[in-house]
């Protein structure tokens, strides 16, 4: 009655009614928000200890414990009570719900054989090029040790439920990484991790359990590319002899020579070549230790820790494993599930071009690739044509960074480099008529081209393929550079030593018009021809620093520092064990 009278008085007073109506709305909205938030908060966190007196009671209680744990994770940002992330909780929810919340990896306080098998797979994840710590190894190991050593813990249903969820999620994580890799997607990624949706995850988990072949189910998700398989086959052998421990990584190049001296000394101490109480002022002992290391590792014995020595010191077994993991991930992400029958493969760190036809390597060639400051990009395309006696139009970046200062200093530079200046109408301009001291990046209405012939930077042949970087394959007028070990020397294009063999391969199916003698005759007569009427050949330019050859793993220099970047970004904090 009092409330009715209050409402009647409020309506009789317009200002009071307006004010209180607003107040009522605010209170109602606040109550709605509190109730909504309360719906999440109402999900109780699972208990840490739920003791069962018998195996039968474990079976009874684990159903409730699994359901409560899953509900909590779903309402807690995909996290367990201790903030452990369970990224595949939606799939796990479906699997456990359909199975009446029965454990998948244990039964009545005992591990099932598949539970032991999965834990073993997780602990041996390095054999797949994976890091065991990514798959809940440490918490799983802690639970298993606790159950073995503590009879009370063995009766703790909460531990069994937690272990079950961790194992299930670990299996799906391994499946995802083996199929789609770890790294962020980029322009050449061909694997599509969005396909690994909840339905697919449920199928993968159920198939592994039903078939009883957990390892083979995981292996079926891996790439079938021969290069990948060869590395995977040799990886266990590498792991058998590897010595994993933390070592100091020496920063190089580093203008601070004192810092380099200190880091090298620490690294030598870690290797047992320099005493722990060594005095930094004792340079003679330091030099002797450096020589000992150089001698043992096939490096010229100078006693000076220069580039080769520091690279070797940094190339520990743990760093090698990271590079193996990175290379395997590149295969998972960057290589199509089924490669074309014919393709050109360019591996930048190996300085090698390979042509594959019907699973057979039909030719290989040394290559020269972009320097560190002008890197050759990774890409996928198709070779569309090749040109005899090509003419090089100098990119503006090279004109302004390299050529213009030399031209302004001495105009004869153009003649010496076989260069000519042309205007927008493609007419040759007398360079003496150009006021080179007034030319700027924003005021340069010309092109600079190199005349055709042996003196041309493109050499005698150029191979084109569509790409946004304006790079291509070509011969070179500096053929002596193929004798160098480090061949990261170009402005970004790829120079091919066996360009003639490559051209023959491209037109191999039309030898009537394009037999070797015809192409040789064109070159001999210095004739420009564009040959495009052949089947386009896919080309893959990639950055793979490891390959398997002669039953061994070969490690190439990380010429652009790409491995180091990825290792620091994704694997820097990974525990070795």
Coordinates of C-alpha atoms in Angstrom, one line a residue:
X1 CA 0.0 0.0 0.0
X2 CA 2.8 2.4 0.9
X3 CA 4.5 1.7 -2.5
X4 CA 1.2 2.4 -4.3
X5 CA 0.8 5.7 -2.5
X6 CA 4.4 6.7 -3.3
X7 CA 3.9 6.0 -7.0
X8 CA 0.6 8.0 -7.0
X9 CA 2.3 11.0 -5.3
X10 CA 5.2 10.8 -7.8
X11 CA 2.8 10.9 -10.8
X12 CA 1.0 13.9 -9.3
X13 CA 4.4 15.7 -9.3
X14 CA 5.8 15.7 -12.9
X15 CA 9.3 16.7 -11.9
X16 CA 9.5 14.1 -9.2
X17 CA 8.1 11.5 -11.5
X18 CA 10.6 12.3 -14.3
X19 CA 13.5 12.2 -11.9
X20 CA 12.5 8.9 -10.2
X21 CA 11.5 7.2 -13.5
X22 CA 15.2 7.8 -14.6
X23 CA 16.4 6.5 -11.3
X24 CA 14.3 3.3 -11.7
X25 CA 15.7 2.7 -15.2
X26 CA 19.2 3.1 -13.9
X27 CA 18.7 0.7 -11.0
X28 CA 17.0 -1.8 -13.4
X29 CA 19.9 -1.7 -15.8
X30 CA 22.4 -2.1 -13.0
X31 CA 20.5 -5.2 -11.8
X32 CA 20.4 -6.6 -15.3
X33 CA 24.2 -6.1 -15.7
X34 CA 24.9 -7.7 -12.3
X35 CA 22.7 -10.7 -13.1
X36 CA 24.4 -11.1 -16.5
X37 CA 27.9 -11.0 -15.0
X38 CA 26.7 -13.3 -12.3
X39 CA 25.9 -15.9 -14.8
X40 CA 29.6 -16.4 -15.5
X41 CA 30.7 -16.0 -11.9
X42 CA 28.2 -18.7 -11.0
X43 CA 30.4 -21.4 -12.6
X44 CA 32.4 -22.7 -9.7
X45 CA 36.1 -23.4 -10.1
X46 CA 36.8 -27.1 -9.7
X47 CA 38.3 -28.2 -6.4
X48 CA 42.0 -29.0 -6.3
X49 CA 41.4 -32.1 -4.2
X50 CA 38.6 -34.6 -4.5
X51 CA 39.5 -37.8 -2.8
X52 CA 37.9 -41.1 -3.8
X53 CA 38.1 -44.1 -1.4
X54 CA 38.1 -46.7 -4.1
X55 CA 38.6 -47.2 -7.9
X56 CA 34.8 -47.4 -8.3
X57 CA 34.4 -44.1 -6.5
X58 CA 37.0 -42.5 -8.8
X59 CA 34.8 -43.6 -11.8
X60 CA 31.8 -42.0 -10.2
X61 CA 33.4 -38.7 -9.2
X62 CA 35.5 -38.0 -12.3
X63 CA 32.4 -37.5 -14.4
X64 CA 31.3 -34.5 -12.3
X65 CA 34.9 -33.3 -12.0
X66 CA 35.5 -33.3 -15.8
X67 CA 32.2 -31.5 -16.5
X68 CA 32.8 -28.9 -13.8
X69 CA 36.4 -28.3 -15.2
X70 CA 35.2 -27.9 -18.8
X71 CA 32.4 -25.6 -17.8
X72 CA 34.9 -23.5 -15.8
X73 CA 37.4 -23.3 -18.7
X74 CA 34.6 -22.3 -21.1
X75 CA 33.6 -19.4 -18.9
X76 CA 37.1 -18.4 -17.9
X77 CA 38.6 -17.3 -21.2
X78 CA 39.7 -20.8 -22.2
X79 CA 41.9 -21.0 -19.1
X80 CA 42.2 -23.5 -16.3
X81 CA 42.1 -22.4 -12.7
X82 CA 45.9 -21.8 -12.7
X83 CA 45.7 -19.8 -16.0
X84 CA 46.9 -22.7 -18.2
X85 CA 45.4 -22.0 -21.6
X86 CA 43.4 -24.8 -23.3
X87 CA 43.0 -23.5 -26.8
X88 CA 40.9 -26.4 -28.1
X89 CA 38.3 -26.4 -25.3
X90 CA 35.3 -26.2 -27.7
X91 CA 36.4 -29.5 -29.3
X92 CA 37.1 -31.1 -26.0
X93 CA 33.7 -30.0 -24.7
X94 CA 32.0 -31.9 -27.6
X95 CA 34.2 -35.0 -27.2
X96 CA 33.7 -35.3 -23.5
X97 CA 30.0 -34.4 -23.7
X98 CA 29.4 -37.1 -26.3
X99 CA 31.3 -39.6 -24.1
X100 CA 29.3 -38.8 -20.9
X101 CA 32.3 -37.1 -19.4
X102 CA 34.3 -40.3 -19.1
X103 CA 38.1 -40.0 -19.1
X104 CA 39.9 -40.8 -22.3
X105 CA 43.4 -41.6 -21.0
X106 CA 42.8 -43.3 -17.6
X107 CA 40.4 -45.7 -15.9
X108 CA 39.6 -46.0 -12.2
X109 CA 42.9 -44.5 -11.1
X110 CA 45.2 -46.3 -13.6
X111 CA 46.7 -45.0 -16.9
X112 CA 45.3 -46.7 -20.0
X113 CA 48.0 -47.9 -22.5
X114 CA 47.0 -45.0 -24.8
X115 CA 47.5 -42.5 -22.0
X116 CA 51.0 -43.8 -21.5
X117 CA 51.6 -43.7 -25.3
X118 CA 50.4 -40.1 -25.6
X119 CA 52.5 -38.9 -22.7
X120 CA 55.5 -40.6 -24.4
X121 CA 54.7 -38.8 -27.7
X122 CA 54.6 -35.5 -25.9
X123 CA 57.9 -36.1 -24.1
X124 CA 59.4 -37.1 -27.5
X125 CA 57.9 -34.2 -29.4
X126 CA 61.4 -33.1 -30.5
X127 CA 61.4 -36.1 -32.9
X128 CA 58.7 -34.2 -34.8
X129 CA 60.6 -30.9 -34.7
X130 CA 58.4 -29.7 -31.9
X131 CA 59.0 -28.4 -28.4
X132 CA 57.6 -30.7 -25.6
X133 CA 56.9 -27.7 -23.4
X134 CA 54.3 -26.5 -25.9
X135 CA 52.1 -29.6 -25.1
X136 CA 51.7 -29.3 -21.3
X137 CA 54.7 -31.6 -20.6
X138 CA 55.8 -30.0 -17.3
X139 CA 52.3 -30.0 -15.6
X140 CA 51.7 -33.6 -17.0
X141 CA 55.1 -34.7 -15.7
X142 CA 54.3 -33.2 -12.3
X143 CA 51.0 -34.9 -12.0
X144 CA 52.4 -38.3 -13.1
X145 CA 55.3 -38.0 -10.6
X146 CA 52.9 -37.0 -7.8
X147 CA 50.6 -40.0 -8.5
X148 CA 53.5 -42.4 -8.5
X149 CA 55.1 -41.1 -5.2
X150 CA 52.0 -40.1 -3.2
X151 CA 49.3 -42.6 -2.4
X152 CA 46.8 -39.9 -1.5
X153 CA 47.4 -38.1 -4.8
X154 CA 46.6 -41.3 -6.6
X155 CA 43.1 -41.1 -5.1
X156 CA 42.7 -37.5 -6.1
X157 CA 40.1 -37.4 -8.8
X158 CA 40.9 -33.7 -9.5
X159 CA 44.4 -34.7 -10.6
X160 CA 43.1 -37.4 -12.9
X161 CA 40.6 -35.1 -14.5
X162 CA 43.2 -32.3 -15.0
X163 CA 45.6 -34.8 -16.6
X164 CA 43.0 -36.0 -19.0
X165 CA 42.1 -32.6 -20.3
X166 CA 45.8 -31.7 -20.6
X167 CA 46.6 -34.8 -22.6
X168 CA 43.6 -34.3 -24.9
X169 CA 44.5 -30.7 -25.6
X170 CA 48.2 -31.7 -26.1
X171 CA 47.2 -34.1 -28.8
X172 CA 45.2 -31.5 -30.7
X173 CA 48.0 -29.0 -30.3
X174 CA 50.5 -31.4 -31.8
X175 CA 48.0 -32.2 -34.6
X176 CA 47.6 -28.5 -35.4
X177 CA 51.3 -27.7 -35.4
X178 CA 52.2 -30.7 -37.5
X179 CA 49.6 -29.8 -40.1
X180 CA 49.7 -26.0 -40.1
X181 CA 52.9 -24.9 -38.2
X182 CA 53.5 -22.3 -35.5
X183 CA 54.2 -19.1 -37.3
X184 CA 52.0 -16.2 -38.4
X185 CA 50.6 -16.5 -41.9
X186 CA 52.2 -14.4 -44.6
X187 CA 52.0 -13.9 -48.4
X188 CA 53.4 -17.3 -49.3
X189 CA 51.6 -19.4 -46.7
X190 CA 49.6 -22.1 -48.4
X191 CA 48.4 -24.0 -45.3
X192 CA 45.1 -22.8 -44.0
X193 CA 44.7 -23.3 -40.2
X194 CA 41.2 -22.0 -40.3
X195 CA 40.3 -25.5 -41.8
X196 CA 41.3 -27.0 -38.4
X197 CA 37.9 -26.1 -37.0
X198 CA 36.1 -27.7 -34.1
X199 CA 34.6 -30.5 -36.2
X200 CA 38.0 -31.4 -37.6
X201 CA 39.6 -31.3 -34.2
X202 CA 36.9 -33.7 -32.8
X203 CA 37.5 -36.1 -35.7
X204 CA 41.3 -36.0 -35.2
X205 CA 41.0 -36.8 -31.5
X206 CA 38.3 -39.5 -32.0
X207 CA 40.2 -41.1 -34.9
X208 CA 43.4 -41.3 -32.9
X209 CA 41.6 -43.0 -30.0
X210 CA 39.3 -45.3 -32.0
X211 CA 42.1 -46.5 -34.3
X212 CA 44.5 -46.9 -31.4
X213 CA 47.3 -45.4 -33.5
X214 CA 48.0 -42.1 -32.0
X215 CA 51.5 -41.6 -33.6
X216 CA 50.5 -42.7 -37.1
X217 CA 47.4 -40.5 -36.9
X218 CA 49.7 -37.5 -36.1
X219 CA 52.2 -38.5 -38.8
X220 CA 49.4 -38.7 -41.4
X221 CA 49.0 -34.9 -40.9
X222 CA 52.6 -34.1 -41.9
X223 CA 53.8 -32.9 -45.3
X224 CA 54.6 -35.6 -47.8
X225 CA 57.3 -33.5 -49.5
X226 CA 60.5 -35.5 -49.9
X227 CA 62.7 -32.8 -48.5
X228 CA 60.6 -32.7 -45.3
X229 CA 60.5 -36.5 -44.9
X230 CA 64.3 -36.8 -45.3
X231 CA 64.9 -34.2 -42.5
X232 CA 62.4 -36.0 -40.3
X233 CA 64.1 -39.3 -40.8
X234 CA 67.5 -37.9 -39.8
X235 CA 66.2 -35.9 -36.9
X236 CA 66.2 -38.8 -34.3
X237 CA 69.8 -39.5 -35.1
X238 CA 70.7 -35.8 -34.5
X239 CA 68.8 -35.9 -31.2
X240 CA 70.7 -39.0 -30.1
X241 CA 74.1 -37.2 -30.2
X242 CA 73.0 -33.7 -29.4
X243 CA 74.1 -32.0 -26.2
X244 CA 71.4 -29.6 -25.2
X245 CA 72.3 -26.9 -22.7
X246 CA 72.1 -23.1 -22.4
X247 CA 75.1 -21.3 -23.9
X248 CA 75.8 -17.6 -24.3
X249 CA 74.9 -16.3 -27.7
X250 CA 77.6 -13.9 -28.9
X251 CA 76.3 -10.6 -30.5
X252 CA 77.9 -10.2 -33.9
X253 CA 78.7 -7.9 -35.6
X254 CA 79.1 -5.7 -32.6
X255 CA 81.1 -2.4 -32.7
X256 CA 81.9 -2.9 -29.0
X257 CA 85.0 -5.1 -29.2
X258 CA 85.2 -5.3 -25.4
X259 CA 81.7 -6.8 -25.2
X260 CA 82.6 -9.4 -27.9
X261 CA 85.7 -10.3 -26.0
X262 CA 83.7 -10.8 -22.8
X263 CA 80.9 -12.9 -24.5
X264 CA 83.5 -15.1 -26.3
X265 CA 85.3 -15.7 -23.1
X266 CA 82.1 -16.6 -21.3
X267 CA 81.2 -19.0 -24.1
X268 CA 84.6 -20.6 -23.9
X269 CA 84.2 -21.0 -20.2
X270 CA 80.8 -22.7 -20.7
X271 CA 82.6 -25.1 -23.1
X272 CA 85.3 -25.9 -20.5
X273 CA 88.0 -24.4 -22.6
X274 CA 88.6 -21.4 -20.3
X275 CA 88.7 -21.7 -16.5
X276 CA 85.8 -20.3 -14.5
X277 CA 88.2 -18.1 -12.5
X278 CA 90.1 -16.8 -15.6
X279 CA 91.3 -13.2 -15.3
X280 CA 90.1 -11.0 -18.2
X281 CA 93.5 -9.4 -18.2
X282 CA 95.1 -12.7 -19.2
X283 CA 94.8 -12.4 -23.0
X284 CA 97.4 -15.1 -23.6
X285 CA 95.2 -17.8 -22.0
X286 CA 92.2 -16.4 -23.9
X287 CA 94.0 -16.6 -27.2
X288 CA 95.1 -20.2 -26.5
X289 CA 91.5 -21.2 -25.7
X290 CA 90.3 -19.7 -29.0
X291 CA 93.0 -21.6 -30.9
X292 CA 92.0 -24.8 -29.2
X293 CA 88.4 -24.3 -30.3
X294 CA 89.4 -23.3 -33.8
X295 CA 91.6 -26.4 -34.2
X296 CA 88.9 -28.7 -33.0
X297 CA 86.3 -27.2 -35.4
X298 CA 88.3 -27.0 -38.6
X299 CA 88.7 -23.2 -38.5
X300 CA 91.9 -21.5 -39.4
X301 CA 93.9 -21.3 -36.2
X302 CA 94.5 -17.6 -35.6
X303 CA 93.6 -17.2 -31.9
X304 CA 91.3 -14.3 -33.0
X305 CA 87.5 -14.8 -32.6
X306 CA 86.4 -13.4 -35.9
X307 CA 83.2 -14.0 -37.9
X308 CA 83.7 -17.7 -38.7
X309 CA 84.7 -18.6 -35.1
X310 CA 81.8 -16.7 -33.6
X311 CA 79.3 -18.3 -36.0
X312 CA 80.6 -21.7 -35.0
X313 CA 80.4 -20.8 -31.3
X314 CA 76.8 -19.7 -31.7
X315 CA 75.8 -22.8 -33.7
X316 CA 75.2 -25.0 -30.6
X317 CA 73.1 -28.2 -30.8
X318 CA 70.2 -26.3 -29.2
X319 CA 70.4 -23.5 -31.8
X320 CA 70.6 -26.2 -34.5
X321 CA 67.4 -27.8 -33.2
X322 CA 65.6 -24.5 -33.3
X323 CA 66.7 -24.1 -37.0
X324 CA 65.4 -27.6 -37.7
X325 CA 62.1 -26.8 -36.1
X326 CA 61.9 -23.6 -38.2
X327 CA 62.7 -25.4 -41.4
X328 CA 60.1 -28.1 -40.8
X329 CA 57.5 -25.4 -40.0
X330 CA 58.3 -23.7 -43.3
X331 CA 57.6 -27.0 -45.1
X332 CA 54.3 -27.2 -43.3
X333 CA 53.2 -23.7 -44.1
X334 CA 54.9 -22.8 -47.4
X335 CA 54.8 -26.0 -49.5
X336 CA 51.6 -27.1 -51.3
X337 CA 50.2 -30.4 -50.1
X338 CA 50.8 -31.7 -53.7
X339 CA 53.6 -30.2 -55.6
X340 CA 53.3 -29.8 -59.4
X341 CA 54.8 -32.4 -61.7
X342 CA 57.4 -29.9 -62.9
X343 CA 58.8 -27.0 -61.0
X344 CA 61.8 -24.8 -60.4
X345 CA 63.0 -24.6 -56.7
X346 CA 65.3 -21.8 -55.7
X347 CA 66.7 -22.1 -52.2
X348 CA 68.4 -18.9 -51.2
X349 CA 70.6 -19.9 -48.3
X350 CA 71.8 -22.9 -50.3
X351 CA 72.7 -20.7 -53.3
X352 CA 71.1 -23.3 -55.5
X353 CA 68.5 -23.7 -58.2
X354 CA 66.9 -27.1 -58.8
X355 CA 64.6 -28.2 -61.6
X356 CA 62.3 -31.2 -60.7
X357 CA 60.4 -33.1 -63.4
X358 CA 58.2 -36.1 -62.5
X359 CA 59.9 -36.6 -59.1
X360 CA 63.4 -36.5 -60.7
X361 CA 66.0 -33.8 -60.3
X362 CA 66.9 -33.0 -64.0
X363 CA 69.3 -30.1 -63.4
X364 CA 70.9 -28.0 -60.7
X365 CA 72.8 -24.7 -60.8
X366 CA 74.7 -22.4 -58.5
X367 CA 73.0 -19.1 -58.1
X368 CA 73.9 -15.6 -56.8
X369 CA 71.2 -14.0 -54.6
X370 CA 70.4 -10.7 -53.1
X371 CA 72.8 -9.1 -50.6
X372 CA 71.6 -8.5 -47.1
X373 CA 70.6 -4.9 -47.9
X374 CA 68.8 -5.9 -51.1
X375 CA 67.4 -9.3 -50.3
X376 CA 65.8 -11.6 -52.8
X377 CA 62.2 -12.1 -51.7
X378 CA 60.5 -15.4 -51.1
X379 CA 57.6 -15.9 -53.5
X380 CA 55.7 -18.3 -55.7
X381 CA 55.1 -17.7 -59.4
X382 CA 55.4 -19.2 -62.9
X383 CA 58.1 -18.7 -65.5
X384 CA 56.3 -17.1 -68.4
X385 CA 59.1 -16.4 -70.9
X386 CA 62.8 -15.9 -71.4
X387 CA 64.7 -13.4 -73.5
X388 CA 68.0 -13.7 -75.4
X389 CA 70.2 -10.6 -75.4
X390 CA 68.1 -8.8 -72.8
X391 CA 68.5 -5.1 -72.1
X392 CA 68.7 -4.0 -68.5
X393 CA 66.7 -1.0 -67.4
X394 CA 68.3 0.2 -64.2
X395 CA 65.8 0.5 -61.3
X396 CA 65.5 4.0 -59.8
X397 CA 66.7 2.6 -56.4
X398 CA 70.0 1.7 -57.9
X399 CA 70.3 4.9 -59.9
X400 CA 69.9 7.2 -56.9
X401 CA 71.7 5.0 -54.3
X402 CA 74.7 3.9 -56.4
X403 CA 75.0 5.4 -59.9
X404 CA 74.1 9.0 -59.7
X405 CA 76.9 10.0 -57.3
X406 CA 79.4 8.3 -59.6
X407 CA 78.0 9.9 -62.7
X408 CA 78.1 13.4 -61.0
X409 CA 81.7 12.8 -60.1
X410 CA 82.7 11.5 -63.6
X411 CA 80.4 11.3 -66.6
X412 CA 82.6 8.7 -68.3
X413 CA 81.2 6.2 -65.7
X414 CA 78.2 5.7 -68.1
X415 CA 80.4 4.7 -71.0
X416 CA 82.6 2.5 -68.8
X417 CA 79.5 0.6 -67.6
X418 CA 78.0 0.4 -71.0
X419 CA 75.1 2.6 -69.9
X420 CA 72.9 4.9 -72.0
X421 CA 70.4 7.6 -71.0
X422 CA 67.0 7.6 -72.7
X423 CA 64.0 10.0 -72.4
X424 CA 60.3 9.2 -72.0
X425 CA 60.1 8.7 -75.7
X426 CA 62.7 6.0 -75.6
X427 CA 65.2 8.2 -77.5
X428 CA 68.8 8.1 -76.5
X429 CA 70.0 11.3 -74.8
X430 CA 73.6 12.6 -75.0
X431 CA 74.7 12.5 -71.3
X432 CA 76.8 15.5 -71.8
X433 CA 73.7 17.6 -72.4
X434 CA 72.2 16.6 -69.0
X435 CA 72.9 19.0 -66.0
X436 CA 73.7 16.2 -63.6
X437 CA 74.4 18.5 -60.7
X438 CA 70.7 19.6 -60.8
X439 CA 69.3 16.1 -61.1
X440 CA 67.4 14.8 -58.0
X441 CA 65.1 11.9 -57.2
X442 CA 62.1 14.2 -57.8
X443 CA 63.6 15.7 -61.0
X444 CA 64.8 12.9 -63.2
X445 CA 62.8 12.5 -66.5
X446 CA 65.1 9.8 -67.8
X447 CA 65.8 6.0 -67.8
X448 CA 69.2 4.5 -67.7
X449 CA 69.7 1.3 -69.7
X450 CA 72.6 -1.0 -70.2
X451 CA 73.4 -2.0 -73.8
X452 CA 72.9 -5.6 -74.8
X453 CA 75.7 -8.0 -74.9
X454 CA 78.3 -9.7 -72.7
X455 CA 78.9 -6.5 -70.8
X456 CA 75.2 -6.3 -69.8
X457 CA 74.6 -7.0 -66.1
X458 CA 71.8 -9.4 -67.2
X459 CA 74.3 -11.4 -69.3
X460 CA 72.9 -13.2 -72.3
X461 CA 69.5 -14.4 -71.0
X462 CA 66.7 -13.3 -68.7
X463 CA 63.8 -15.4 -67.3
X464 CA 60.7 -13.6 -66.4
X465 CA 57.9 -14.5 -63.9
X466 CA 55.2 -12.3 -62.5
X467 CA 55.8 -10.8 -59.1
X468 CA 55.4 -7.5 -57.3
X469 CA 59.1 -7.2 -56.5
X470 CA 60.3 -6.8 -60.1
X471 CA 62.8 -9.6 -59.7
X472 CA 63.8 -12.3 -62.2
X473 CA 66.4 -15.0 -63.0
X474 CA 69.2 -14.0 -65.4
X475 CA 72.7 -14.7 -66.6
X476 CA 75.5 -12.3 -65.5
X477 CA 78.5 -10.6 -66.9
X478 CA 80.4 -11.3 -63.6
X479 CA 80.5 -15.1 -63.9
X480 CA 83.6 -15.4 -61.7
X481 CA 81.4 -14.7 -58.7
X482 CA 80.0 -18.2 -58.9
X483 CA 83.3 -19.4 -57.5
X484 CA 82.7 -17.6 -54.2
X485 CA 81.3 -19.5 -51.2
X486 CA 79.2 -16.6 -50.0
X487 CA 77.0 -15.5 -52.9
X488 CA 74.6 -13.1 -51.4
X489 CA 75.8 -10.3 -53.7
X490 CA 73.1 -9.1 -56.1
X491 CA 70.5 -6.3 -55.9
X492 CA 67.7 -8.8 -55.4
X493 CA 67.5 -10.8 -58.7
X494 CA 68.8 -14.3 -58.9
X495 CA 71.8 -14.9 -61.2
X496 CA 71.9 -18.4 -62.6
X497 CA 75.2 -20.1 -63.7
X498 CA 73.5 -22.8 -65.8
X499 CA 71.1 -20.4 -67.6
X500 CA 71.6 -22.2 -70.9
X501 CA 70.5 -25.6 -69.5
X502 CA 67.5 -23.9 -67.9
X503 CA 66.4 -22.4 -71.3
X504 CA 66.8 -25.8 -73.0
X505 CA 64.7 -27.5 -70.4
X506 CA 61.9 -24.9 -70.8
X507 CA 61.6 -25.6 -74.5
X508 CA 62.4 -29.3 -74.3
X509 CA 59.1 -30.3 -75.9
X510 CA 59.6 -28.2 -79.0
X511 CA 63.1 -29.0 -80.3
X512 CA 62.2 -28.4 -83.9
X513 CA 61.9 -24.6 -83.4
X514 CA 64.0 -24.2 -80.3
X515 CA 66.8 -26.8 -80.6
X516 CA 70.1 -25.8 -78.8
X517 CA 71.8 -24.8 -82.1
X518 CA 69.0 -22.3 -82.8
X519 CA 69.3 -20.6 -79.5
X520 CA 73.1 -20.6 -79.7
X521 CA 72.9 -19.0 -83.2
X522 CA 70.6 -16.2 -81.9
X523 CA 73.1 -15.4 -79.2
X524 CA 76.0 -15.7 -81.6
X525 CA 74.3 -13.2 -83.9
X526 CA 73.5 -11.0 -80.8
X527 CA 69.7 -11.2 -81.6
X528 CA 67.0 -10.4 -79.1
X529 CA 64.2 -13.0 -79.0
X530 CA 61.4 -13.4 -76.6
X531 CA 60.4 -17.1 -76.2
X532 CA 57.0 -17.6 -74.4
X533 CA 55.3 -20.4 -76.3
X534 CA 56.1 -23.2 -73.8
X535 CA 54.2 -24.6 -70.8
X536 CA 54.6 -22.3 -67.9
X537 CA 56.7 -23.8 -65.1
X538 CA 56.0 -23.0 -61.5
X539 CA 58.8 -21.4 -59.5
X540 CA 59.2 -21.4 -55.8
X541 CA 61.8 -19.1 -54.2
X542 CA 62.2 -20.1 -50.6
X543 CA 64.5 -19.7 -47.5
X544 CA 65.3 -23.1 -46.1
X545 CA 68.6 -23.2 -44.2
X546 CA 68.6 -27.0 -43.7
X547 CA 68.4 -29.9 -46.1
X548 CA 69.1 -33.7 -45.9
X549 CA 71.8 -34.8 -48.3
X550 CA 74.0 -37.9 -48.4
X551 CA 72.2 -39.2 -45.3
X552 CA 73.3 -36.1 -43.3
X553 CA 71.7 -32.9 -42.2
X554 CA 73.3 -29.9 -44.0
X555 CA 73.1 -26.5 -42.3
X556 CA 73.4 -23.4 -44.5
X557 CA 74.3 -19.9 -43.3
X558 CA 71.3 -17.9 -42.1
X559 CA 72.3 -15.2 -44.6
X560 CA 69.4 -12.8 -43.9
X561 CA 69.0 -13.6 -40.2
X562 CA 65.5 -15.0 -40.8
X563 CA 66.1 -18.0 -38.6
X564 CA 67.4 -15.9 -35.8
X565 CA 64.4 -13.6 -36.0
X566 CA 61.9 -16.5 -35.8
X567 CA 63.9 -18.3 -33.1
X568 CA 63.9 -15.1 -30.9
X569 CA 60.2 -14.4 -31.6
X570 CA 58.8 -17.9 -31.1
X571 CA 61.3 -20.1 -29.3
X572 CA 63.5 -17.9 -27.2
X573 CA 62.0 -18.8 -23.9
X574 CA 61.5 -22.5 -24.6
X575 CA 63.1 -24.8 -21.9
X576 CA 65.6 -27.2 -23.3
X577 CA 64.2 -30.2 -21.4

